[in-house]
Amino acid sequence: MADKEEEVVPQTIEQNPEENQNETRKAVAKPLLDVVDVSIGEPEKRTGSTAISLKETYMAYYVETRVKEGESAAGILEVPCALWRRYSEFEVLRNCLVVQYPHIVVPPLPEKTATFTWQQSPTDKFDPDFVERRRSSLEAFLLRVASHAELSGDSVFLSFLQQEENWKESVMATSFHAKADSKLKALNASFRIRKPDQDFEELKNYCNDLEANITNLLKVRAKLADTLYGIHKIHANYGRVFSEWSGIEEEMGDGLQSAGHYMDV
């Protein structure tokens, strides 16, 4: 008599996410990206309430996961699935992966806002160009995680792709924050050496000083770049003024037009 096929039950986050890690990794014999396609669609501007009943406006990103033709995601994901995610939820996901996998370099997330005005990047987080750049970067983050053989089998990551309701709360209810603190304390204790190597201490101090100097240099460079960008904007305005002025001057028209072109350059 043929054996009955067992019904596949999608995985959910438990209080301790490590309990079902081994079982999940066994099911994922290859990176998740070899089995499914992950993409982020058009973002949407939404309004919600904070914990203290204050209204806030944020961008939500539509995460879609579809199984590739000829592949099967049985036992891994319940696909196809699509849900909305906030940027803060991407942060929770990455922080959890960093804690769970200290031996792996977890891909970075895009910045929340533009750093320097000289990059001609909008500082408004709802600017269409900025939102599109962030959407593309968040999609790249998911693709890099999904292409990693170990990270793509993590239960928190898998639930991120398919559990929309109370996902963030369920992750925050786990012990990954306590685990991060305990690892930090253990790391600090391991470096309490009674007689540290003098050469190592000198190299460490040199590296710390070098880091501080480079940081200060980058700050000065950013200020100079912002100042230069402001000068270029002023010159552009002068160029427009001279060009318009040349249209109403008969004798000085050519000179004003040349000056306007010079300011534009």
PDB file of C-alpha atoms in Angstrom:
ATOM      1  CA  MET A   1       0.000   0.000   0.000  1.00  0.00           C
ATOM      2  CA  ALA A   2       1.467   3.350  -0.993  1.00  0.00           C
ATOM      3  CA  ASP A   3       2.461   5.682   1.795  1.00  0.00           C
ATOM      4  CA  LYS A   4       0.373   8.775   2.210  1.00  0.00           C
ATOM      5  CA  GLU A   5       2.094  12.054   1.489  1.00  0.00           C
ATOM      6  CA  GLU A   6       2.503  14.246   4.520  1.00  0.00           C
ATOM      7  CA  GLU A   7       0.855  17.637   4.415  1.00  0.00           C
ATOM      8  CA  VAL A   8       3.370  20.490   4.302  1.00  0.00           C
ATOM      9  CA  VAL A   9       2.755  23.074   7.004  1.00  0.00           C
ATOM     10  CA  PRO A  10       4.366  26.528   6.523  1.00  0.00           C
ATOM     11  CA  GLN A  11       6.857  27.446   9.204  1.00  0.00           C
ATOM     12  CA  THR A  12       6.163  30.255  11.632  1.00  0.00           C
ATOM     13  CA  ILE A  13       8.338  32.070  14.134  1.00  0.00           C
ATOM     14  CA  GLU A  14       8.450  30.522  17.565  1.00  0.00           C
ATOM     15  CA  GLN A  15       9.717  32.049  20.789  1.00  0.00           C
ATOM     16  CA  ASN A  16      13.167  30.661  20.071  1.00  0.00           C
ATOM     17  CA  PRO A  17      13.959  30.877  16.341  1.00  0.00           C
ATOM     18  CA  GLU A  18      16.958  28.553  16.687  1.00  0.00           C
ATOM     19  CA  GLU A  19      14.785  25.517  17.454  1.00  0.00           C
ATOM     20  CA  ASN A  20      13.653  25.021  13.862  1.00  0.00           C
ATOM     21  CA  GLN A  21      16.832  26.225  12.121  1.00  0.00           C
ATOM     22  CA  ASN A  22      18.333  22.772  11.539  1.00  0.00           C
ATOM     23  CA  GLU A  23      15.105  21.362  10.119  1.00  0.00           C
ATOM     24  CA  THR A  24      14.725  24.335   7.770  1.00  0.00           C
ATOM     25  CA  ARG A  25      18.296  24.133   6.516  1.00  0.00           C
ATOM     26  CA  LYS A  26      17.843  20.453   5.713  1.00  0.00           C
ATOM     27  CA  ALA A  27      14.905  21.365   3.482  1.00  0.00           C
ATOM     28  CA  VAL A  28      16.930  24.092   1.758  1.00  0.00           C
ATOM     29  CA  ALA A  29      19.539  22.051  -0.108  1.00  0.00           C
ATOM     30  CA  LYS A  30      20.459  25.061  -2.250  1.00  0.00           C
ATOM     31  CA  PRO A  31      20.048  28.837  -2.005  1.00  0.00           C
ATOM     32  CA  LEU A  32      16.444  29.995  -1.945  1.00  0.00           C
ATOM     33  CA  LEU A  33      17.020  32.210  -4.965  1.00  0.00           C
ATOM     34  CA  ASP A  34      17.561  29.087  -7.083  1.00  0.00           C
ATOM     35  CA  VAL A  35      13.976  28.083  -6.332  1.00  0.00           C
ATOM     36  CA  VAL A  36      11.995  31.357  -6.136  1.00  0.00           C
ATOM     37  CA  ASP A  37      12.040  34.884  -7.507  1.00  0.00           C
ATOM     38  CA  VAL A  38      11.959  37.727  -4.961  1.00  0.00           C
ATOM     39  CA  SER A  39      11.095  41.277  -6.006  1.00  0.00           C
ATOM     40  CA  ILE A  40       9.812  44.540  -4.550  1.00  0.00           C
ATOM     41  CA  GLY A  41       7.068  46.287  -6.466  1.00  0.00           C
ATOM     42  CA  GLU A  42       5.891  49.882  -6.467  1.00  0.00           C
ATOM     43  CA  PRO A  43       6.126  51.452  -2.958  1.00  0.00           C
ATOM     44  CA  GLU A  44       3.080  53.016  -1.365  1.00  0.00           C
ATOM     45  CA  LYS A  45       2.778  56.003   0.957  1.00  0.00           C
ATOM     46  CA  ARG A  46       0.746  55.154   4.047  1.00  0.00           C
ATOM     47  CA  THR A  47      -0.385  56.716   7.306  1.00  0.00           C
ATOM     48  CA  GLY A  48      -0.489  54.816  10.588  1.00  0.00           C
ATOM     49  CA  SER A  49      -0.373  55.295  14.348  1.00  0.00           C
ATOM     50  CA  THR A  50       2.566  54.925  16.714  1.00  0.00           C
ATOM     51  CA  ALA A  51       2.575  53.225  20.107  1.00  0.00           C
ATOM     52  CA  ILE A  52       1.503  56.489  21.758  1.00  0.00           C
ATOM     53  CA  SER A  53      -1.345  57.088  19.295  1.00  0.00           C
ATOM     54  CA  LEU A  54       0.506  59.636  17.170  1.00  0.00           C
ATOM     55  CA  LYS A  55      -0.044  59.647  13.430  1.00  0.00           C
ATOM     56  CA  GLU A  56       2.952  58.942  11.215  1.00  0.00           C
ATOM     57  CA  THR A  57       3.480  58.744   7.485  1.00  0.00           C
ATOM     58  CA  TYR A  58       5.752  56.096   6.025  1.00  0.00           C
ATOM     59  CA  MET A  59       6.541  54.190   2.845  1.00  0.00           C
ATOM     60  CA  ALA A  60       5.454  50.575   2.501  1.00  0.00           C
ATOM     61  CA  TYR A  61       7.200  48.200   0.068  1.00  0.00           C
ATOM     62  CA  TYR A  62       5.392  45.389  -1.740  1.00  0.00           C
ATOM     63  CA  VAL A  63       7.479  42.203  -1.447  1.00  0.00           C
ATOM     64  CA  GLU A  64       6.548  39.431  -3.899  1.00  0.00           C
ATOM     65  CA  THR A  65       7.849  35.859  -3.866  1.00  0.00           C
ATOM     66  CA  ARG A  66       7.094  33.467  -6.720  1.00  0.00           C
ATOM     67  CA  VAL A  67       8.383  29.979  -7.415  1.00  0.00           C
ATOM     68  CA  LYS A  68      10.469  29.601 -10.562  1.00  0.00           C
ATOM     69  CA  GLU A  69       9.238  27.484 -13.440  1.00  0.00           C
ATOM     70  CA  GLY A  70      10.223  23.862 -13.007  1.00  0.00           C
ATOM     71  CA  GLU A  71      11.124  24.325  -9.332  1.00  0.00           C
ATOM     72  CA  SER A  72       9.300  23.429  -6.134  1.00  0.00           C
ATOM     73  CA  ALA A  73       9.297  25.328  -2.830  1.00  0.00           C
ATOM     74  CA  ALA A  74       7.359  22.650  -0.921  1.00  0.00           C
ATOM     75  CA  GLY A  75       8.466  22.494   2.695  1.00  0.00           C
ATOM     76  CA  ILE A  76      10.213  25.863   2.444  1.00  0.00           C
ATOM     77  CA  LEU A  77       7.706  28.540   1.498  1.00  0.00           C
ATOM     78  CA  GLU A  78       4.016  28.809   0.792  1.00  0.00           C
ATOM     79  CA  VAL A  79       4.287  30.510  -2.590  1.00  0.00           C
ATOM     80  CA  PRO A  80       3.259  32.603  -4.347  1.00  0.00           C
ATOM     81  CA  CYS A  81       3.009  35.159  -1.579  1.00  0.00           C
ATOM     82  CA  ALA A  82       2.966  38.953  -1.481  1.00  0.00           C
ATOM     83  CA  LEU A  83       2.897  41.358   1.438  1.00  0.00           C
ATOM     84  CA  TRP A  84       3.767  44.893   2.530  1.00  0.00           C
ATOM     85  CA  ARG A  85       6.880  45.712   4.547  1.00  0.00           C
ATOM     86  CA  ARG A  86       8.172  48.890   6.205  1.00  0.00           C
ATOM     87  CA  TYR A  87      11.815  49.914   6.236  1.00  0.00           C
ATOM     88  CA  SER A  88      11.926  49.334  10.004  1.00  0.00           C
ATOM     89  CA  GLU A  89      10.994  45.685   9.415  1.00  0.00           C
ATOM     90  CA  PHE A  90      13.952  45.302   7.062  1.00  0.00           C
ATOM     91  CA  GLU A  91      16.114  46.673   9.892  1.00  0.00           C
ATOM     92  CA  VAL A  92      14.730  44.109  12.338  1.00  0.00           C
ATOM     93  CA  LEU A  93      15.406  41.327   9.838  1.00  0.00           C
ATOM     94  CA  ARG A  94      19.007  42.363   9.284  1.00  0.00           C
ATOM     95  CA  ASN A  95      19.702  42.849  13.007  1.00  0.00           C
ATOM     96  CA  CYS A  96      18.341  39.381  13.706  1.00  0.00           C
ATOM     97  CA  LEU A  97      20.504  37.829  10.984  1.00  0.00           C
ATOM     98  CA  VAL A  98      23.590  39.623  12.291  1.00  0.00           C
ATOM     99  CA  VAL A  99      22.991  38.191  15.763  1.00  0.00           C
ATOM    100  CA  GLN A 100      22.167  34.670  14.580  1.00  0.00           C
ATOM    101  CA  TYR A 101      25.090  34.477  12.122  1.00  0.00           C
ATOM    102  CA  PRO A 102      28.096  36.368  13.506  1.00  0.00           C
ATOM    103  CA  HIS A 103      30.384  34.441  11.138  1.00  0.00           C
ATOM    104  CA  ILE A 104      28.603  35.776   8.033  1.00  0.00           C
ATOM    105  CA  VAL A 105      28.787  39.265   6.554  1.00  0.00           C
ATOM    106  CA  VAL A 106      25.105  40.165   6.252  1.00  0.00           C
ATOM    107  CA  PRO A 107      24.373  42.494   3.287  1.00  0.00           C
ATOM    108  CA  PRO A 108      23.833  46.165   4.213  1.00  0.00           C
ATOM    109  CA  LEU A 109      20.638  48.173   3.995  1.00  0.00           C
ATOM    110  CA  PRO A 110      20.282  51.537   2.225  1.00  0.00           C
ATOM    111  CA  GLU A 111      20.390  54.732   4.266  1.00  0.00           C
ATOM    112  CA  LYS A 112      17.178  56.346   5.448  1.00  0.00           C
ATOM    113  CA  THR A 113      18.062  59.783   4.082  1.00  0.00           C
ATOM    114  CA  ALA A 114      20.646  61.354   1.775  1.00  0.00           C
ATOM    115  CA  THR A 115      23.873  62.244   3.563  1.00  0.00           C
ATOM    116  CA  PHE A 116      25.225  65.188   1.560  1.00  0.00           C
ATOM    117  CA  THR A 117      23.476  67.821  -0.525  1.00  0.00           C
ATOM    118  CA  TRP A 118      26.444  67.982  -2.918  1.00  0.00           C
ATOM    119  CA  GLN A 119      25.421  64.536  -4.166  1.00  0.00           C
ATOM    120  CA  GLN A 120      22.330  66.277  -5.546  1.00  0.00           C
ATOM    121  CA  SER A 121      20.225  63.675  -3.725  1.00  0.00           C
ATOM    122  CA  PRO A 122      16.887  64.768  -2.270  1.00  0.00           C
ATOM    123  CA  THR A 123      16.682  64.789   1.537  1.00  0.00           C
ATOM    124  CA  ASP A 124      12.916  64.266   1.496  1.00  0.00           C
ATOM    125  CA  LYS A 125      12.316  60.572   2.227  1.00  0.00           C
ATOM    126  CA  PHE A 126       9.121  60.709   0.171  1.00  0.00           C
ATOM    127  CA  ASP A 127      10.819  62.101  -2.937  1.00  0.00           C
ATOM    128  CA  PRO A 128      10.064  59.730  -5.849  1.00  0.00           C
ATOM    129  CA  ASP A 129      13.702  59.445  -6.922  1.00  0.00           C
ATOM    130  CA  PHE A 130      14.868  58.699  -3.378  1.00  0.00           C
ATOM    131  CA  VAL A 131      12.068  56.163  -2.813  1.00  0.00           C
ATOM    132  CA  GLU A 132      12.970  54.376  -6.049  1.00  0.00           C
ATOM    133  CA  ARG A 133      16.649  54.194  -5.072  1.00  0.00           C
ATOM    134  CA  ARG A 134      15.711  52.772  -1.692  1.00  0.00           C
ATOM    135  CA  ARG A 135      13.292  50.275  -3.265  1.00  0.00           C
ATOM    136  CA  SER A 136      16.016  49.050  -5.591  1.00  0.00           C
ATOM    137  CA  SER A 137      18.516  48.763  -2.719  1.00  0.00           C
ATOM    138  CA  LEU A 138      16.052  46.878  -0.498  1.00  0.00           C
ATOM    139  CA  GLU A 139      15.354  44.474  -3.346  1.00  0.00           C
ATOM    140  CA  ALA A 140      19.104  43.954  -3.781  1.00  0.00           C
ATOM    141  CA  PHE A 141      19.347  43.205  -0.044  1.00  0.00           C
ATOM    142  CA  LEU A 142      16.657  40.512  -0.257  1.00  0.00           C
ATOM    143  CA  LEU A 143      18.236  38.999  -3.366  1.00  0.00           C
ATOM    144  CA  ARG A 144      21.652  38.799  -1.710  1.00  0.00           C
ATOM    145  CA  VAL A 145      20.213  37.138   1.390  1.00  0.00           C
ATOM    146  CA  ALA A 146      18.140  34.741  -0.732  1.00  0.00           C
ATOM    147  CA  SER A 147      21.228  33.790  -2.753  1.00  0.00           C
ATOM    148  CA  HIS A 148      23.178  32.819   0.387  1.00  0.00           C
ATOM    149  CA  ALA A 149      22.971  29.091   1.121  1.00  0.00           C
ATOM    150  CA  GLU A 150      22.807  29.549   4.888  1.00  0.00           C
ATOM    151  CA  LEU A 151      21.004  32.871   5.340  1.00  0.00           C
ATOM    152  CA  SER A 152      18.259  31.936   2.886  1.00  0.00           C
ATOM    153  CA  GLY A 153      17.271  28.985   5.084  1.00  0.00           C
ATOM    154  CA  ASP A 154      16.774  31.068   8.204  1.00  0.00           C
ATOM    155  CA  SER A 155      13.264  30.766   9.630  1.00  0.00           C
ATOM    156  CA  VAL A 156      13.035  34.492  10.393  1.00  0.00           C
ATOM    157  CA  PHE A 157      13.916  35.353   6.798  1.00  0.00           C
ATOM    158  CA  LEU A 158      11.451  32.814   5.420  1.00  0.00           C
ATOM    159  CA  SER A 159       8.672  34.155   7.629  1.00  0.00           C
ATOM    160  CA  PHE A 160       9.604  37.695   6.539  1.00  0.00           C
ATOM    161  CA  LEU A 161       8.613  36.683   3.009  1.00  0.00           C
ATOM    162  CA  GLN A 162       5.237  35.178   3.919  1.00  0.00           C
ATOM    163  CA  GLN A 163       4.001  36.277   7.377  1.00  0.00           C
ATOM    164  CA  GLU A 164       2.567  39.788   7.244  1.00  0.00           C
ATOM    165  CA  GLU A 165       0.539  40.066  10.441  1.00  0.00           C
ATOM    166  CA  ASN A 166       2.495  40.647  13.669  1.00  0.00           C
ATOM    167  CA  TRP A 167       5.796  39.553  12.116  1.00  0.00           C
ATOM    168  CA  LYS A 168       7.841  42.284  13.777  1.00  0.00           C
ATOM    169  CA  GLU A 169       6.230  41.688  17.165  1.00  0.00           C
ATOM    170  CA  SER A 170       6.882  37.953  16.978  1.00  0.00           C
ATOM    171  CA  VAL A 171      10.552  38.511  16.151  1.00  0.00           C
ATOM    172  CA  MET A 172      10.978  41.083  18.899  1.00  0.00           C
ATOM    173  CA  ALA A 173       9.443  38.567  21.335  1.00  0.00           C
ATOM    174  CA  THR A 174      12.317  36.160  20.688  1.00  0.00           C
ATOM    175  CA  SER A 175      15.567  36.198  22.643  1.00  0.00           C
ATOM    176  CA  PHE A 176      17.844  37.505  19.907  1.00  0.00           C
ATOM    177  CA  HIS A 177      18.401  40.838  21.719  1.00  0.00           C
ATOM    178  CA  ALA A 178      19.483  39.013  24.870  1.00  0.00           C
ATOM    179  CA  LYS A 179      21.708  36.790  22.775  1.00  0.00           C
ATOM    180  CA  ALA A 180      23.371  39.838  21.211  1.00  0.00           C
ATOM    181  CA  ASP A 181      24.032  41.336  24.651  1.00  0.00           C
ATOM    182  CA  SER A 182      25.475  38.065  25.986  1.00  0.00           C
ATOM    183  CA  LYS A 183      27.769  37.729  22.967  1.00  0.00           C
ATOM    184  CA  LEU A 184      28.980  41.289  23.448  1.00  0.00           C
ATOM    185  CA  LYS A 185      29.741  40.658  27.119  1.00  0.00           C
ATOM    186  CA  ALA A 186      31.570  37.442  26.264  1.00  0.00           C
ATOM    187  CA  LEU A 187      33.567  39.264  23.597  1.00  0.00           C
ATOM    188  CA  ASN A 188      34.553  41.997  26.050  1.00  0.00           C
ATOM    189  CA  ALA A 189      35.580  39.412  28.630  1.00  0.00           C
ATOM    190  CA  SER A 190      37.748  37.562  26.115  1.00  0.00           C
ATOM    191  CA  PHE A 191      39.789  40.717  25.476  1.00  0.00           C
ATOM    192  CA  ARG A 192      40.612  41.333  29.128  1.00  0.00           C
ATOM    193  CA  ILE A 193      44.218  40.243  28.889  1.00  0.00           C
ATOM    194  CA  ARG A 194      46.482  40.901  31.835  1.00  0.00           C
ATOM    195  CA  LYS A 195      49.639  41.294  29.772  1.00  0.00           C
ATOM    196  CA  PRO A 196      48.648  42.352  26.253  1.00  0.00           C
ATOM    197  CA  ASP A 197      51.227  42.216  23.512  1.00  0.00           C
ATOM    198  CA  GLN A 198      52.925  45.593  23.205  1.00  0.00           C
ATOM    199  CA  ASP A 199      53.169  45.468  19.418  1.00  0.00           C
ATOM    200  CA  PHE A 200      49.463  44.701  19.188  1.00  0.00           C
ATOM    201  CA  GLU A 201      48.596  47.572  21.527  1.00  0.00           C
ATOM    202  CA  GLU A 202      50.664  50.005  19.470  1.00  0.00           C
ATOM    203  CA  LEU A 203      49.025  48.807  16.260  1.00  0.00           C
ATOM    204  CA  LYS A 204      45.567  49.119  17.831  1.00  0.00           C
ATOM    205  CA  ASN A 205      46.264  52.682  18.990  1.00  0.00           C
ATOM    206  CA  TYR A 206      47.613  53.572  15.555  1.00  0.00           C
ATOM    207  CA  CYS A 207      44.474  52.195  13.896  1.00  0.00           C
ATOM    208  CA  ASN A 208      42.222  54.110  16.286  1.00  0.00           C
ATOM    209  CA  ASP A 209      44.089  57.366  15.598  1.00  0.00           C
ATOM    210  CA  LEU A 210      43.999  56.706  11.859  1.00  0.00           C
ATOM    211  CA  GLU A 211      40.244  56.082  11.988  1.00  0.00           C
ATOM    212  CA  ALA A 212      39.683  59.325  13.897  1.00  0.00           C
ATOM    213  CA  ASN A 213      41.822  61.320  11.448  1.00  0.00           C
ATOM    214  CA  ILE A 214      40.080  59.846   8.398  1.00  0.00           C
ATOM    215  CA  THR A 215      36.684  60.596   9.957  1.00  0.00           C
ATOM    216  CA  ASN A 216      37.668  64.227  10.530  1.00  0.00           C
ATOM    217  CA  LEU A 217      39.041  64.448   6.996  1.00  0.00           C
ATOM    218  CA  LEU A 218      35.779  63.164   5.543  1.00  0.00           C
ATOM    219  CA  LYS A 219      33.826  65.711   7.595  1.00  0.00           C
ATOM    220  CA  VAL A 220      35.985  68.560   6.252  1.00  0.00           C
ATOM    221  CA  ARG A 221      35.635  67.189   2.737  1.00  0.00           C
ATOM    222  CA  ALA A 222      31.855  67.062   3.102  1.00  0.00           C
ATOM    223  CA  LYS A 223      31.724  70.695   4.286  1.00  0.00           C
ATOM    224  CA  LEU A 224      33.910  71.833   1.380  1.00  0.00           C
ATOM    225  CA  ALA A 225      31.786  69.875  -1.073  1.00  0.00           C
ATOM    226  CA  ASP A 226      28.597  71.434   0.306  1.00  0.00           C
ATOM    227  CA  THR A 227      30.138  74.907   0.038  1.00  0.00           C
ATOM    228  CA  LEU A 228      31.295  74.276  -3.534  1.00  0.00           C
ATOM    229  CA  TYR A 229      27.865  72.946  -4.454  1.00  0.00           C
ATOM    230  CA  GLY A 230      26.299  76.141  -3.076  1.00  0.00           C
ATOM    231  CA  ILE A 231      28.677  78.266  -5.164  1.00  0.00           C
ATOM    232  CA  HIS A 232      27.744  76.326  -8.300  1.00  0.00           C
ATOM    233  CA  LYS A 233      24.056  76.925  -7.586  1.00  0.00           C
ATOM    234  CA  ILE A 234      24.679  80.675  -7.193  1.00  0.00           C
ATOM    235  CA  HIS A 235      26.655  80.750 -10.451  1.00  0.00           C
ATOM    236  CA  ALA A 236      23.819  78.942 -12.215  1.00  0.00           C
ATOM    237  CA  ASN A 237      21.374  81.604 -11.029  1.00  0.00           C
ATOM    238  CA  TYR A 238      23.726  84.363 -12.200  1.00  0.00           C
ATOM    239  CA  GLY A 239      24.009  82.635 -15.575  1.00  0.00           C
ATOM    240  CA  ARG A 240      20.241  82.676 -15.965  1.00  0.00           C
ATOM    241  CA  VAL A 241      20.052  86.344 -14.954  1.00  0.00           C
ATOM    242  CA  PHE A 242      22.793  87.405 -17.401  1.00  0.00           C
ATOM    243  CA  SER A 243      21.173  85.446 -20.225  1.00  0.00           C
ATOM    244  CA  GLU A 244      17.801  87.128 -19.633  1.00  0.00           C
ATOM    245  CA  TRP A 245      19.478  90.522 -19.236  1.00  0.00           C
ATOM    246  CA  SER A 246      21.236  90.137 -22.586  1.00  0.00           C
ATOM    247  CA  GLY A 247      17.853  89.925 -24.295  1.00  0.00           C
ATOM    248  CA  ILE A 248      16.907  93.497 -23.334  1.00  0.00           C
ATOM    249  CA  GLU A 249      20.307  95.135 -23.845  1.00  0.00           C
ATOM    250  CA  GLU A 250      21.366  96.186 -27.324  1.00  0.00           C
ATOM    251  CA  GLU A 251      24.951  97.336 -26.831  1.00  0.00           C
ATOM    252  CA  MET A 252      25.903  94.962 -24.007  1.00  0.00           C
ATOM    253  CA  GLY A 253      23.874  91.969 -25.198  1.00  0.00           C
ATOM    254  CA  ASP A 254      26.796  89.919 -26.542  1.00  0.00           C
ATOM    255  CA  GLY A 255      28.929  90.523 -23.464  1.00  0.00           C
ATOM    256  CA  LEU A 256      26.126  89.632 -21.081  1.00  0.00           C
ATOM    257  CA  GLN A 257      25.363  86.483 -23.074  1.00  0.00           C
ATOM    258  CA  SER A 258      29.023  85.413 -22.889  1.00  0.00           C
ATOM    259  CA  ALA A 259      29.077  86.085 -19.152  1.00  0.00           C
ATOM    260  CA  GLY A 260      25.933  84.003 -18.739  1.00  0.00           C
ATOM    261  CA  HIS A 261      27.521  81.060 -20.589  1.00  0.00           C
ATOM    262  CA  TYR A 262      30.624  81.386 -18.416  1.00  0.00           C
ATOM    263  CA  MET A 263      28.550  81.279 -15.234  1.00  0.00           C
ATOM    264  CA  ASP A 264      26.699  78.184 -16.482  1.00  0.00           C
ATOM    265  CA  VAL A 265      29.971  76.365 -16.987  1.00  0.00           C
TER     266      VAL A 265
END
